[in-house]
């Protein structure tokens, strides 16, 4: 219910969107999409994480394995929240690039 209300607040700020129209189906689609991204990040990290630098491994591992927020990661590592965000986005691109070239995750999922 809290998630439904939070999503309602998010979409109520968009002109013309009423909270009444935010259906449980839409909520489940959004949750499903977020969960797919989280699972994919974890799988890519498991496959290609060793190819990241030690610093990247530490930060990205805290996100993927320890489920820490950007603020928590930043505080633990003495960097800004924006710095943590940028590094994670960079790691996402690097890991997706490896997958694009090597297709190990695709092969693993299709076998």
mmCIF file with all atom_site columns, N, CA, C and O in Angstrom, residues 2 21-22 28 30 35 46 54 67-68 77 85 88 97 110:
data_model
loop_
_atom_site.group_PDB
_atom_site.id
_atom_site.type_symbol
_atom_site.label_atom_id
_atom_site.label_alt_id
_atom_site.label_comp_id
_atom_site.label_asym_id
_atom_site.label_entity_id
_atom_site.label_seq_id
_atom_site.pdbx_PDB_ins_code
_atom_site.Cartn_x
_atom_site.Cartn_y
_atom_site.Cartn_z
_atom_site.occupancy
_atom_site.B_iso_or_equiv
_atom_site.pdbx_formal_charge
_atom_site.auth_seq_id
_atom_site.auth_comp_id
_atom_site.auth_asym_id
_atom_site.auth_atom_id
_atom_site.pdbx_PDB_model_num
ATOM 1  N N  . UNK A 1 2   ? 1.973  1.232   0.746   1.00 0.00 ? 2   UNK A N  1
ATOM 2  C CA . UNK A 1 2   ? 2.855  2.398   0.792   1.00 0.00 ? 2   UNK A CA 1
ATOM 3  C C  . UNK A 1 2   ? 3.439  2.680   -0.588  1.00 0.00 ? 2   UNK A C  1
ATOM 4  O O  . UNK A 1 2   ? 3.565  3.836   -0.999  1.00 0.00 ? 2   UNK A O  1
ATOM 5  N N  . UNK A 1 21  ? -6.410 6.783   -11.311 1.00 0.00 ? 21  UNK A N  1
ATOM 6  C CA . UNK A 1 21  ? -6.094 6.030   -12.514 1.00 0.00 ? 21  UNK A CA 1
ATOM 7  C C  . UNK A 1 21  ? -4.834 5.191   -12.372 1.00 0.00 ? 21  UNK A C  1
ATOM 8  O O  . UNK A 1 21  ? -4.473 4.467   -13.274 1.00 0.00 ? 21  UNK A O  1
ATOM 9  N N  . UNK A 1 22  ? -4.146 5.337   -11.250 1.00 0.00 ? 22  UNK A N  1
ATOM 10 C CA . UNK A 1 22  ? -2.955 4.540   -11.006 1.00 0.00 ? 22  UNK A CA 1
ATOM 11 C C  . UNK A 1 22  ? -3.401 3.183   -10.469 1.00 0.00 ? 22  UNK A C  1
ATOM 12 O O  . UNK A 1 22  ? -3.653 3.002   -9.295  1.00 0.00 ? 22  UNK A O  1
ATOM 13 N N  . UNK A 1 28  ? 2.266  -2.953  -10.533 1.00 0.00 ? 28  UNK A N  1
ATOM 14 C CA . UNK A 1 28  ? 2.975  -4.221  -10.689 1.00 0.00 ? 28  UNK A CA 1
ATOM 15 C C  . UNK A 1 28  ? 3.900  -4.188  -11.897 1.00 0.00 ? 28  UNK A C  1
ATOM 16 O O  . UNK A 1 28  ? 4.979  -4.769  -11.875 1.00 0.00 ? 28  UNK A O  1
ATOM 17 N N  . UNK A 1 30  ? 5.499  -1.487  -13.006 1.00 0.00 ? 30  UNK A N  1
ATOM 18 C CA . UNK A 1 30  ? 6.650  -0.678  -12.605 1.00 0.00 ? 30  UNK A CA 1
ATOM 19 C C  . UNK A 1 30  ? 7.563  -1.489  -11.700 1.00 0.00 ? 30  UNK A C  1
ATOM 20 O O  . UNK A 1 30  ? 8.778  -1.513  -11.879 1.00 0.00 ? 30  UNK A O  1
ATOM 21 N N  . UNK A 1 35  ? 12.505 -4.639  -10.714 1.00 0.00 ? 35  UNK A N  1
ATOM 22 C CA . UNK A 1 35  ? 13.070 -5.904  -10.258 1.00 0.00 ? 35  UNK A CA 1
ATOM 23 C C  . UNK A 1 35  ? 13.915 -6.554  -11.353 1.00 0.00 ? 35  UNK A C  1
ATOM 24 O O  . UNK A 1 35  ? 14.968 -7.107  -11.078 1.00 0.00 ? 35  UNK A O  1
ATOM 25 N N  . UNK A 1 46  ? 27.969 -10.630 -11.486 1.00 0.00 ? 46  UNK A N  1
ATOM 26 C CA . UNK A 1 46  ? 28.514 -11.969 -11.234 1.00 0.00 ? 46  UNK A CA 1
ATOM 27 C C  . UNK A 1 46  ? 29.385 -12.445 -12.395 1.00 0.00 ? 46  UNK A C  1
ATOM 28 O O  . UNK A 1 46  ? 30.427 -13.064 -12.186 1.00 0.00 ? 46  UNK A O  1
ATOM 29 N N  . UNK A 1 54  ? 39.146 -2.337  -8.784  1.00 0.00 ? 54  UNK A N  1
ATOM 30 C CA . UNK A 1 54  ? 38.817 -2.659  -7.390  1.00 0.00 ? 54  UNK A CA 1
ATOM 31 C C  . UNK A 1 54  ? 37.820 -1.667  -6.821  1.00 0.00 ? 54  UNK A C  1
ATOM 32 O O  . UNK A 1 54  ? 36.881 -2.055  -6.120  1.00 0.00 ? 54  UNK A O  1
ATOM 33 N N  . UNK A 1 67  ? 22.804 -4.143  -1.219  1.00 0.00 ? 67  UNK A N  1
ATOM 34 C CA . UNK A 1 67  ? 21.551 -3.393  -1.377  1.00 0.00 ? 67  UNK A CA 1
ATOM 35 C C  . UNK A 1 67  ? 21.594 -2.060  -0.623  1.00 0.00 ? 67  UNK A C  1
ATOM 36 O O  . UNK A 1 67  ? 20.630 -1.667  0.029   1.00 0.00 ? 67  UNK A O  1
ATOM 37 N N  . UNK A 1 68  ? 22.725 -1.372  -0.709  1.00 0.00 ? 68  UNK A N  1
ATOM 38 C CA . UNK A 1 68  ? 22.846 -0.078  -0.056  1.00 0.00 ? 68  UNK A CA 1
ATOM 39 C C  . UNK A 1 68  ? 22.323 1.022   -0.974  1.00 0.00 ? 68  UNK A C  1
ATOM 40 O O  . UNK A 1 68  ? 22.367 0.903   -2.197  1.00 0.00 ? 68  UNK A O  1
ATOM 41 N N  . UNK A 1 77  ? 32.182 5.476   1.532   1.00 0.00 ? 77  UNK A N  1
ATOM 42 C CA . UNK A 1 77  ? 33.368 5.596   0.689   1.00 0.00 ? 77  UNK A CA 1
ATOM 43 C C  . UNK A 1 77  ? 33.936 7.006   0.611   1.00 0.00 ? 77  UNK A C  1
ATOM 44 O O  . UNK A 1 77  ? 34.881 7.247   -0.142  1.00 0.00 ? 77  UNK A O  1
ATOM 45 N N  . UNK A 1 85  ? 26.498 7.842   -7.775  1.00 0.00 ? 85  UNK A N  1
ATOM 46 C CA . UNK A 1 85  ? 25.547 7.656   -8.873  1.00 0.00 ? 85  UNK A CA 1
ATOM 47 C C  . UNK A 1 85  ? 26.268 7.557   -10.212 1.00 0.00 ? 85  UNK A C  1
ATOM 48 O O  . UNK A 1 85  ? 26.009 6.652   -11.013 1.00 0.00 ? 85  UNK A O  1
ATOM 49 N N  . UNK A 1 88  ? 28.225 4.267   -10.566 1.00 0.00 ? 88  UNK A N  1
ATOM 50 C CA . UNK A 1 88  ? 27.322 3.130   -10.787 1.00 0.00 ? 88  UNK A CA 1
ATOM 51 C C  . UNK A 1 88  ? 26.806 3.138   -12.223 1.00 0.00 ? 88  UNK A C  1
ATOM 52 O O  . UNK A 1 88  ? 26.761 2.095   -12.882 1.00 0.00 ? 88  UNK A O  1
ATOM 53 N N  . UNK A 1 97  ? 28.297 -3.287  -21.888 1.00 0.00 ? 97  UNK A N  1
ATOM 54 C CA . UNK A 1 97  ? 29.203 -3.364  -23.037 1.00 0.00 ? 97  UNK A CA 1
ATOM 55 C C  . UNK A 1 97  ? 29.852 -4.732  -23.153 1.00 0.00 ? 97  UNK A C  1
ATOM 56 O O  . UNK A 1 97  ? 29.963 -5.283  -24.256 1.00 0.00 ? 97  UNK A O  1
ATOM 57 N N  . UNK A 1 110 ? 19.651 -18.773 -22.017 1.00 0.00 ? 110 UNK A N  1
ATOM 58 C CA . UNK A 1 110 ? 19.063 -19.596 -23.073 1.00 0.00 ? 110 UNK A CA 1
ATOM 59 C C  . UNK A 1 110 ? 19.417 -21.067 -22.980 1.00 0.00 ? 110 UNK A C  1
ATOM 60 O O  . UNK A 1 110 ? 18.884 -21.879 -23.716 1.00 0.00 ? 110 UNK A O  1
#
